[in-house]
PDB file of C-alpha atoms and ligand atoms in Angstrom:
ATOM      1  CA  MET A  11      -0.306   0.078  -0.234  1.00 46.00           C
ATOM      2  CA  GLY A  12       1.306   3.746  -1.152  1.00 46.00           C
ATOM      3  CA  ARG A  13       1.410   6.232   1.685  1.00 44.00           C
ATOM      4  CA  ASN A  14      -1.646   7.800   0.868  1.00 45.00           C
ATOM      5  CA  GLY A  15      -3.683   5.002   0.379  1.00 47.00           C
ATOM      6  CA  SER A  16      -2.842   3.971  -3.330  1.00 50.00           C
ATOM      7  CA  GLY A  17      -1.617   0.854  -5.127  1.00 52.00           C
ATOM      8  CA  VAL A  18       1.746   1.448  -6.500  1.00 59.00           C
ATOM      9  CA  ALA A  19       3.921  -0.461  -8.681  1.00 61.00           C
ATOM     10  CA  ARG A  20       7.401  -1.318  -7.290  1.00 72.00           C
ATOM     11  CA  ASP A  21      10.229  -3.239  -8.068  1.00 75.00           C
ATOM     12  CA  PHE A  22      11.976  -5.338  -5.456  1.00 72.00           C
ATOM     13  CA  THR A  23      15.536  -6.490  -5.345  1.00 74.00           C
ATOM     14  CA  ASP A  24      15.795  -9.999  -3.418  1.00 70.00           C
ATOM     15  CA  LEU A  25      19.052 -11.407  -1.614  1.00 65.00           C
ATOM     16  CA  HIS A  26      19.807 -13.173  -4.634  1.00 71.00           C
ATOM     17  CA  SER A  27      20.163 -10.037  -6.639  1.00 75.00           C
ATOM     18  CA  VAL A  28      16.577 -10.725  -8.798  1.00 77.00           C
ATOM     19  CA  ARG A  29      14.603  -8.049  -9.397  1.00 80.00           C
ATOM     20  CA  HIS A  30      10.767  -8.194  -8.561  1.00 76.00           C
ATOM     21  CA  HIS A  31       7.931  -6.342 -10.076  1.00 75.00           C
ATOM     22  CA  LEU A  32       5.005  -5.779  -7.875  1.00 68.00           C
ATOM     23  CA  ILE A  33       1.734  -4.085  -9.048  1.00 65.00           C
ATOM     24  CA  SER A  34      -0.819  -3.548  -6.483  1.00 64.00           C
ATOM     25  CA  ALA A  35      -3.908  -5.213  -7.362  1.00 61.00           C
ATOM     26  CA  GLU A  36      -7.168  -2.556  -7.108  1.00 64.00           C
ATOM     27  CA  ARG A  37      -9.861  -4.831  -5.582  1.00 64.00           C
ATOM     28  CA  LYS A  38     -12.821  -3.026  -3.833  1.00 82.00           C
ATOM     29  CA  THR A  39     -12.586  -5.207  -0.427  1.00 89.00           C
ATOM     30  CA  ILE A  40      -9.428  -5.976   1.442  1.00 90.00           C
ATOM     31  CA  ASP A  41      -9.331  -8.998   3.719  1.00 90.00           C
ATOM     32  CA  TYR A  42      -5.896  -8.716   4.708  1.00 90.00           C
ATOM     33  CA  LEU A  43      -4.089  -5.471   5.410  1.00 93.00           C
ATOM     34  CA  LEU A  44      -0.099  -5.255   6.493  1.00 92.00           C
ATOM     35  CA  ILE A  45       0.638  -2.016   7.096  1.00 95.00           C
ATOM     36  CA  CYS A  46       4.133  -1.036   6.799  1.00 90.00           C
ATOM     37  CA  THR A  47       4.784   2.592   6.150  1.00 90.00           C
ATOM     38  CA  LYS A  48       6.720   4.542   8.314  1.00 90.00           C
ATOM     39  CA  SER A  49       5.211   5.591  11.642  1.00 92.00           C
ATOM     40  CA  THR A  50       4.398   8.975  10.698  1.00 93.00           C
ATOM     41  CA  GLN A  51       2.122   7.765   8.153  1.00 93.00           C
ATOM     42  CA  ALA A  52       0.635   4.943   9.661  1.00 95.00           C
ATOM     43  CA  VAL A  53      -2.429   6.598  10.729  1.00 95.00           C
ATOM     44  CA  THR A  54      -2.992   8.294   7.387  1.00 95.00           C
ATOM     45  CA  ALA A  55      -2.301   5.738   5.288  1.00 94.00           C
ATOM     46  CA  PHE A  56      -4.872   3.833   7.105  1.00 95.00           C
ATOM     47  CA  THR A  57      -7.562   6.437   7.021  1.00 95.00           C
ATOM     48  CA  ALA A  58      -7.083   6.810   3.504  1.00 92.00           C
ATOM     49  CA  ILE A  59      -7.878   2.939   3.057  1.00 92.00           C
ATOM     50  CA  GLN A  60     -10.652   2.161   5.814  1.00 93.00           C
ATOM     51  CA  SER A  61     -13.368   2.411   3.717  1.00 93.00           C
ATOM     52  CA  ARG A  62     -12.634  -1.055   2.358  1.00 93.00           C
ATOM     53  CA  LEU A  63     -12.071  -2.650   4.909  1.00 95.00           C
ATOM     54  CA  ASN A  64     -15.171  -5.030   6.756  1.00 95.00           C
ATOM     55  CA  PRO A  65     -15.516  -6.273  10.234  1.00 95.00           C
ATOM     56  CA  GLN A  66     -14.085  -9.243   8.863  1.00 93.00           C
ATOM     57  CA  SER A  67     -11.325  -8.375   7.379  1.00 94.00           C
ATOM     58  CA  VAL A  68      -7.687  -8.657   9.508  1.00 94.00           C
ATOM     59  CA  VAL A  69      -5.161  -5.809   9.964  1.00 95.00           C
ATOM     60  CA  VAL A  70      -1.449  -5.526  10.948  1.00 95.00           C
ATOM     61  CA  CYS A  71       0.317  -3.049  11.801  1.00 96.00           C
ATOM     62  CA  LEU A  72       4.355  -3.668  11.415  1.00 93.00           C
ATOM     63  CA  PHE A  73       6.219  -0.547  11.539  1.00 90.00           C
ATOM     64  CA  ASN A  74       8.920   0.693  13.583  1.00 87.00           C
ATOM     65  CA  GLY A  75       7.826   3.165  17.312  1.00 89.00           C
ATOM     66  CA  LEU A  76       4.759   3.765  19.360  1.00 93.00           C
ATOM     67  CA  GLY A  77       1.670   4.864  19.325  1.00 92.00           C
ATOM     68  CA  ALA A  78      -0.419   4.430  15.991  1.00 94.00           C
ATOM     69  CA  GLN A  79      -0.969   1.105  15.839  1.00 95.00           C
ATOM     70  CA  GLN A  80      -3.087   1.724  19.334  1.00 94.00           C
ATOM     71  CA  GLN A  81      -4.818   5.073  17.485  1.00 95.00           C
ATOM     72  CA  ILE A  82      -5.503   2.418  14.570  1.00 97.00           C
ATOM     73  CA  ARG A  83      -6.932  -0.302  16.704  1.00 96.00           C
ATOM     74  CA  GLU A  84      -9.234   2.949  18.038  1.00 95.00           C
ATOM     75  CA  HIS A  85     -10.630   3.214  14.536  1.00 94.00           C
ATOM     76  CA  ALA A  86     -10.924   0.116  12.597  1.00 96.00           C
ATOM     77  CA  ILE A  87     -13.963  -2.042  12.288  1.00 96.00           C
ATOM     78  CA  CYS A  88     -11.873  -5.143  12.454  1.00 96.00           C
ATOM     79  CA  PRO A  89      -9.293  -7.022  14.114  1.00 96.00           C
ATOM     80  CA  VAL A  90      -6.284  -4.992  14.662  1.00 97.00           C
ATOM     81  CA  TYR A  91      -2.825  -6.961  15.363  1.00 96.00           C
ATOM     82  CA  PHE A  92       0.206  -6.126  16.400  1.00 96.00           C
ATOM     83  CA  ALA A  93       3.867  -7.149  15.063  1.00 96.00           C
ATOM     84  CA  THR A  94       7.284  -6.201  14.889  1.00 94.00           C
ATOM     85  CA  THR A  95      10.647  -7.042  12.857  1.00 88.00           C
ATOM     86  CA  THR A  96      14.064  -6.758  12.176  1.00 80.00           C
ATOM     87  CA  GLU A  97      14.002  -7.547   8.605  1.00 78.00           C
ATOM     88  CA  GLY A  98      16.034  -4.789   6.747  1.00 73.00           C
ATOM     89  CA  VAL A  99      15.402  -2.700   3.381  1.00 74.00           C
ATOM     90  CA  SER A 100      16.878  -0.840   1.669  1.00 73.00           C
ATOM     91  CA  LYS A 101      15.541   1.619  -0.938  1.00 75.00           C
ATOM     92  CA  ILE A 102      17.967   1.915  -4.333  1.00 80.00           C
ATOM     93  CA  ALA A 103      16.383   3.893  -6.341  1.00 82.00           C
ATOM     94  CA  GLN A 104      12.395   5.985  -6.614  1.00 80.00           C
ATOM     95  CA  HIS A 105      10.246   2.898  -5.990  1.00 79.00           C
ATOM     96  CA  HIS A 106      12.766   0.552  -5.934  1.00 82.00           C
ATOM     97  CA  TYR A 107      14.098  -1.338  -2.433  1.00 80.00           C
ATOM     98  CA  ALA A 108      16.707  -4.453  -1.922  1.00 80.00           C
ATOM     99  CA  TYR A 109      16.168  -6.616   0.620  1.00 79.00           C
ATOM    100  CA  LYS A 110      19.230  -6.140   3.305  1.00 69.00           C
ATOM    101  CA  GLY A 111      19.026  -9.297   5.891  1.00 67.00           C
ATOM    102  CA  ALA A 112      16.650 -11.982   6.970  1.00 67.00           C
ATOM    103  CA  GLY A 113      15.521 -10.693  10.452  1.00 77.00           C
ATOM    104  CA  GLU A 114      12.867 -12.252  12.810  1.00 86.00           C
ATOM    105  CA  THR A 115       9.388 -10.922  12.369  1.00 91.00           C
ATOM    106  CA  TYR A 116       7.019 -11.425  15.653  1.00 94.00           C
ATOM    107  CA  ILE A 117       3.217 -11.145  15.715  1.00 95.00           C
ATOM    108  CA  ASP A 118       0.321 -11.033  18.479  1.00 96.00           C
ATOM    109  CA  ALA A 119      -0.456 -15.100  18.688  1.00 94.00           C
ATOM    110  CA  LEU A 120      -3.752 -14.143  19.194  1.00 94.00           C
ATOM    111  CA  ILE A 121      -3.471 -13.561  15.106  1.00 93.00           C
ATOM    112  CA  THR A 122      -4.215 -17.442  15.487  1.00 89.00           C
ATOM    113  CA  GLN A 123      -7.933 -16.663  16.107  1.00 88.00           C
ATOM    114  CA  GLU A 124      -7.672 -15.567  12.516  1.00 87.00           C
ATOM    115  CA  PHE A 125      -5.418 -18.256  10.965  1.00 80.00           C
ATOM    116  CA  THR A 126      -4.576 -21.849  11.847  1.00 79.00           C
ATOM    117  CA  GLN A 127      -0.547 -21.517  12.510  1.00 76.00           C
ATOM    118  CA  ASP A 128      -0.619 -23.712   8.984  1.00 80.00           C
ATOM    119  CA  LYS A 129      -2.150 -21.328   7.226  1.00 82.00           C
ATOM    120  CA  LEU A 130      -0.332 -18.232   8.717  1.00 83.00           C
ATOM    121  CA  PRO A 131       3.017 -17.117   6.620  1.00 81.00           C
ATOM    122  CA  LEU A 132       5.783 -18.469   7.059  1.00 82.00           C
ATOM    123  CA  LEU A 133       7.439 -15.374   7.921  1.00 83.00           C
ATOM    124  CA  PHE A 134       5.561 -14.993  11.100  1.00 89.00           C
ATOM    125  CA  LYS A 135       6.409 -16.467  14.724  1.00 92.00           C
ATOM    126  CA  PRO A 136       3.423 -16.069  16.677  1.00 94.00           C
ATOM    127  CA  VAL A 137       4.149 -14.549  20.282  1.00 96.00           C
ATOM    128  CA  ASP A 138       2.158 -14.244  23.800  1.00 96.00           C
ATOM    129  CA  ASN A 139       4.494 -10.798  24.419  1.00 96.00           C
ATOM    130  CA  ILE A 140       3.721  -9.000  21.805  1.00 96.00           C
ATOM    131  CA  ASP A 141       3.622  -5.996  23.736  1.00 95.00           C
ATOM    132  CA  GLU A 142       7.095  -6.122  24.972  1.00 95.00           C
ATOM    133  CA  ARG A 143       8.504  -7.387  22.051  1.00 95.00           C
ATOM    134  CA  LEU A 144       7.465  -4.256  20.537  1.00 96.00           C
ATOM    135  CA  MET A 145       8.655  -1.966  23.740  1.00 96.00           C
ATOM    136  CA  ASP A 146      12.235  -3.711  23.928  1.00 95.00           C
ATOM    137  CA  LYS A 147      12.565  -3.165  19.762  1.00 94.00           C
ATOM    138  CA  LEU A 148      11.081   0.670  20.738  1.00 96.00           C
ATOM    139  CA  VAL A 149      14.158   0.659  23.430  1.00 97.00           C
ATOM    140  CA  ILE A 150      16.978  -0.449  20.798  1.00 95.00           C
ATOM    141  CA  ASN A 151      15.738   2.105  18.307  1.00 96.00           C
ATOM    142  CA  SER A 152      15.856   4.703  20.921  1.00 98.00           C
ATOM    143  CA  LEU A 153      19.404   4.003  21.901  1.00 98.00           C
ATOM    144  CA  ILE A 154      20.846   3.546  18.062  1.00 98.00           C
ATOM    145  CA  ASN A 155      18.473   5.351  15.213  1.00 98.00           C
ATOM    146  CA  PRO A 156      19.042   8.914  16.770  1.00 98.00           C
ATOM    147  CA  LEU A 157      22.604   8.948  17.494  1.00 98.00           C
ATOM    148  CA  THR A 158      23.524   7.313  14.166  1.00 98.00           C
ATOM    149  CA  VAL A 159      21.805  10.833  12.842  1.00 98.00           C
ATOM    150  CA  LEU A 160      23.648  12.750  15.300  1.00 98.00           C
ATOM    151  CA  PHE A 161      26.935  11.294  14.532  1.00 98.00           C
ATOM    152  CA  ASP A 162      26.128  10.696  10.894  1.00 98.00           C
ATOM    153  CA  CYS A 163      27.104   6.905  10.854  1.00 98.00           C
ATOM    154  CA  LYS A 164      26.436   2.905  10.730  1.00 96.00           C
ATOM    155  CA  ASN A 165      25.006   1.240  13.602  1.00 95.00           C
ATOM    156  CA  GLY A 166      28.440  -0.199  14.823  1.00 97.00           C
ATOM    157  CA  GLU A 167      30.440   2.806  13.908  1.00 98.00           C
ATOM    158  CA  LEU A 168      28.518   4.475  17.918  1.00 98.00           C
ATOM    159  CA  LEU A 169      30.407   1.709  19.900  1.00 98.00           C
ATOM    160  CA  SER A 170      33.924   3.086  19.136  1.00 98.00           C
ATOM    161  CA  ASN A 171      31.954   6.802  19.354  1.00 98.00           C
ATOM    162  CA  PRO A 172      33.104   7.766  22.858  1.00 98.00           C
ATOM    163  CA  LYS A 173      30.363  11.159  22.710  1.00 98.00           C
ATOM    164  CA  ALA A 174      28.216   8.559  21.318  1.00 98.00           C
ATOM    165  CA  MET A 175      28.543   5.726  23.871  1.00 98.00           C
ATOM    166  CA  VAL A 176      28.072   8.470  26.905  1.00 98.00           C
ATOM    167  CA  SER A 177      24.352   9.609  25.115  1.00 98.00           C
ATOM    168  CA  MET A 178      23.991   6.031  25.014  1.00 98.00           C
ATOM    169  CA  HIS A 179      24.639   5.440  28.488  1.00 98.00           C
ATOM    170  CA  ALA A 180      22.369   8.111  29.296  1.00 98.00           C
ATOM    171  CA  LEU A 181      19.143   7.286  26.968  1.00 98.00           C
ATOM    172  CA  ALA A 182      19.472   3.779  28.461  1.00 98.00           C
ATOM    173  CA  GLY A 183      19.447   5.077  31.953  1.00 98.00           C
ATOM    174  CA  GLU A 184      16.283   7.169  31.334  1.00 98.00           C
ATOM    175  CA  ILE A 185      14.670   4.751  29.488  1.00 98.00           C
ATOM    176  CA  ALA A 186      15.228   2.459  32.437  1.00 98.00           C
ATOM    177  CA  LEU A 187      13.632   4.846  34.781  1.00 98.00           C
ATOM    178  CA  TRP A 188      10.658   4.952  32.746  1.00 98.00           C
ATOM    179  CA  LEU A 189      10.468   1.509  32.039  1.00 98.00           C
ATOM    180  CA  SER A 190      11.006   0.757  35.922  1.00 98.00           C
ATOM    181  CA  THR A 191       8.228   3.462  36.724  1.00 98.00           C
ATOM    182  CA  TYR A 192       5.544   1.908  34.535  1.00 98.00           C
ATOM    183  CA  VAL A 193       6.248  -0.911  32.912  1.00 96.00           C
ATOM    184  CA  ARG A 194       8.789  -3.476  35.103  1.00 96.00           C
ATOM    185  CA  SER A 195      11.926  -3.010  37.145  1.00 97.00           C
ATOM    186  CA  VAL A 196      14.992  -3.422  34.509  1.00 98.00           C
ATOM    187  CA  SER A 197      18.771  -1.845  34.857  1.00 98.00           C
ATOM    188  CA  ALA A 198      20.009   0.722  32.942  1.00 98.00           C
ATOM    189  CA  ASP A 199      23.087  -1.459  31.418  1.00 98.00           C
ATOM    190  CA  ALA A 200      20.335  -4.360  30.740  1.00 98.00           C
ATOM    191  CA  VAL A 201      18.792  -1.712  28.869  1.00 98.00           C
ATOM    192  CA  LEU A 202      22.044  -0.477  27.459  1.00 98.00           C
ATOM    193  CA  ASN A 203      23.190  -3.948  26.007  1.00 98.00           C
ATOM    194  CA  MET A 204      20.385  -4.763  24.004  1.00 96.00           C
ATOM    195  CA  ALA A 205      21.212  -1.761  22.125  1.00 97.00           C
ATOM    196  CA  VAL A 206      24.572  -3.073  22.073  1.00 97.00           C
ATOM    197  CA  VAL A 207      24.114  -6.370  20.803  1.00 95.00           C
ATOM    198  CA  VAL A 208      21.901  -5.008  17.801  1.00 93.00           C
ATOM    199  CA  ALA A 209      24.050  -2.077  17.170  1.00 95.00           C
ATOM    200  CA  GLN A 210      26.662  -5.455  16.849  1.00 95.00           C
ATOM    201  CA  LYS A 211      24.901  -7.802  15.106  1.00 89.00           C
ATOM    202  CA  THR A 212      23.769  -4.699  12.472  1.00 88.00           C
ATOM    203  CA  ALA A 213      26.971  -3.008  12.318  1.00 92.00           C
ATOM    204  CA  ASN A 214      26.905  -2.425   8.485  1.00 90.00           C
ATOM    205  CA  ASN A 215      23.578  -1.084   8.752  1.00 88.00           C
ATOM    206  CA  THR A 216      22.414   2.585   7.853  1.00 92.00           C
ATOM    207  CA  SER A 217      19.532   3.178  10.280  1.00 93.00           C
ATOM    208  CA  SER A 218      15.936   3.805   9.311  1.00 91.00           C
ATOM    209  CA  MET A 219      16.309   6.868  10.840  1.00 96.00           C
ATOM    210  CA  ARG A 220      19.880   7.712   8.911  1.00 96.00           C
ATOM    211  CA  GLN A 221      17.852   6.540   5.789  1.00 92.00           C
ATOM    212  CA  ASP A 222      15.180   8.952   6.534  1.00 94.00           C
ATOM    213  CA  ILE A 223      17.073  12.074   6.832  1.00 97.00           C
ATOM    214  CA  GLN A 224      19.655  11.212   4.502  1.00 95.00           C
ATOM    215  CA  GLN A 225      16.644  10.758   1.689  1.00 91.00           C
ATOM    216  CA  LYS A 226      15.045  14.206   3.636  1.00 94.00           C
ATOM    217  CA  LYS A 227      12.237  12.053   4.729  1.00 93.00           C
ATOM    218  CA  MET A 228      10.508  12.854   8.059  1.00 94.00           C
ATOM    219  CA  SER A 229      11.943  11.164  10.958  1.00 96.00           C
ATOM    220  CA  GLU A 230      10.233   8.923  13.397  1.00 96.00           C
ATOM    221  CA  ILE A 231      11.465  10.473  16.119  1.00 97.00           C
ATOM    222  CA  ASP A 232       8.525  11.295  17.483  1.00 96.00           C
ATOM    223  CA  PHE A 233       7.447   7.608  17.225  1.00 95.00           C
ATOM    224  CA  ILE A 234      10.463   6.704  19.211  1.00 97.00           C
ATOM    225  CA  ASN A 235      12.370   8.780  21.877  1.00 98.00           C
ATOM    226  CA  GLY A 236       9.325  11.215  21.863  1.00 97.00           C
ATOM    227  CA  TYR A 237       7.246   8.230  23.135  1.00 97.00           C
ATOM    228  CA  TRP A 238       8.594   8.667  26.444  1.00 98.00           C
ATOM    229  CA  LEU A 239       8.310  12.126  26.834  1.00 98.00           C
ATOM    230  CA  SER A 240       4.564  12.224  25.677  1.00 96.00           C
ATOM    231  CA  ASN A 241       3.794   8.697  27.810  1.00 96.00           C
ATOM    232  CA  ASN A 242       4.912  10.219  30.539  1.00 98.00           C
ATOM    233  CA  PRO A 243       2.449  11.047  33.067  1.00 98.00           C
ATOM    234  CA  GLY A 244       4.716  11.257  36.272  1.00 97.00           C
ATOM    235  CA  LYS A 245       6.602  13.809  34.816  1.00 98.00           C
ATOM    236  CA  LEU A 246       9.942  11.963  35.216  1.00 98.00           C
ATOM    237  CA  ILE A 247      12.654  13.895  34.143  1.00 97.00           C
ATOM    238  CA  LEU A 248      14.408  12.626  31.015  1.00 98.00           C
ATOM    239  CA  PRO A 249      16.434  15.329  29.447  1.00 98.00           C
ATOM    240  CA  GLU A 250      18.508  13.106  27.023  1.00 98.00           C
ATOM    241  CA  ASN A 251      15.521  11.865  25.607  1.00 98.00           C
ATOM    242  CA  ALA A 252      14.465  15.371  25.251  1.00 98.00           C
ATOM    243  CA  ARG A 253      17.903  16.619  23.605  1.00 98.00           C
ATOM    244  CA  VAL A 254      18.237  13.909  21.096  1.00 98.00           C
ATOM    245  CA  VAL A 255      14.542  14.467  19.737  1.00 98.00           C
ATOM    246  CA  ALA A 256      15.615  18.220  19.593  1.00 98.00           C
ATOM    247  CA  ASP A 257      18.322  17.550  17.685  1.00 98.00           C
ATOM    248  CA  VAL A 258      17.179  15.320  15.438  1.00 98.00           C
ATOM    249  CA  LYS A 259      14.314  17.558  14.168  1.00 98.00           C
ATOM    250  CA  ARG A 260      16.864  20.848  13.556  1.00 97.00           C
ATOM    251  CA  ILE A 261      18.567  18.429  11.555  1.00 97.00           C
ATOM    252  CA  GLU A 262      15.407  16.904   9.619  1.00 95.00           C
ATOM    253  CA  ALA A 263      14.538  20.868   9.483  1.00 94.00           C
ATOM    254  CA  GLY A 264      18.077  21.808   7.629  1.00 91.00           C
ATOM    255  CA  GLY A 265      19.964  22.410  10.336  1.00 77.00           C
ATOM    256  CA  VAL A 266      23.422  21.197  11.165  1.00 69.00           C
TER     257      VAL A 266
HETATM  258  O1  KPL B 320      15.225  -1.381  13.343  1.00 72.40           O
HETATM  259  C1  KPL B 320      16.480  -1.096  13.371  1.00 72.40           C
HETATM  260  C2  KPL B 320      16.220   0.385  12.486  1.00 72.40           C
HETATM  261  O2  KPL B 320      17.503   0.845  11.569  1.00 72.40           O
HETATM  262  O3  KPL B 320      15.169   1.216  12.093  1.00 72.40           O
HETATM  263  C3  KPL B 320      18.075  -1.572  13.527  1.00 72.40           C
HETATM  264  C4  KPL B 320      17.264  -2.622  14.381  1.00 72.40           C
HETATM  265  C5  KPL B 320      18.218  -0.137  14.164  1.00 72.40           C
HETATM  266  C6  KPL B 320      18.682  -1.773  12.780  1.00 72.40           C
HETATM  267  O4  KPL B 320      19.123  -1.268  11.291  1.00 72.40           O
END
């Protein structure tokens, strides 16, 4: 689905460098809708296509960040399931994307109310704790993505940059405080470790946020670090998150 809900032809190059031409079928009613836009565009894309859903349709939200999933669920007339993925794609030209590496894709196990496990696409691994996994992904994206923009580097390069690591430690401390206050007790070291492991595994990746900035697109910063700031009823002090949000927005607006 295009960002405005339109059907757009796209090219896709797989891991074996084979190029596929994909054309979306224009049918009136949508049975299964997979939303994998940017989180900044998910609600707009859903709203544009919503009239083609019926109560028997099934929607799956598959994008980074947190916040937009809940808004879509509140507006939908059909079941909405949450999923998260570490599959990687990169845009290599207008309407041409390349698969950059296999990751894991988890989906709320409640999806098995709609499909028996053998009918579920193999890509999806049903899990009982999707909310926790979405939160873990948010933690990882909060510690890696904005810093790759601010230090203009690949994921792995953060680990050898002392200034980036000072910031990553500070973000880990604030996010551990947020999680321990609102969800479950967790140490700053445990939070930091989650991001370090992923930065090592994806060392050669350009994070999705850095790609957005390089392509002069709006970043997902409000749905990533911004999430901790806007879901903070106890008014915890989170200055490093506030700083990276402001700095990424300044760069996004064309500043340095
Ligand atoms: O999800 C990612 C992203 O770039 O959005 C990570 C895990 C950081 C990999 O690049």
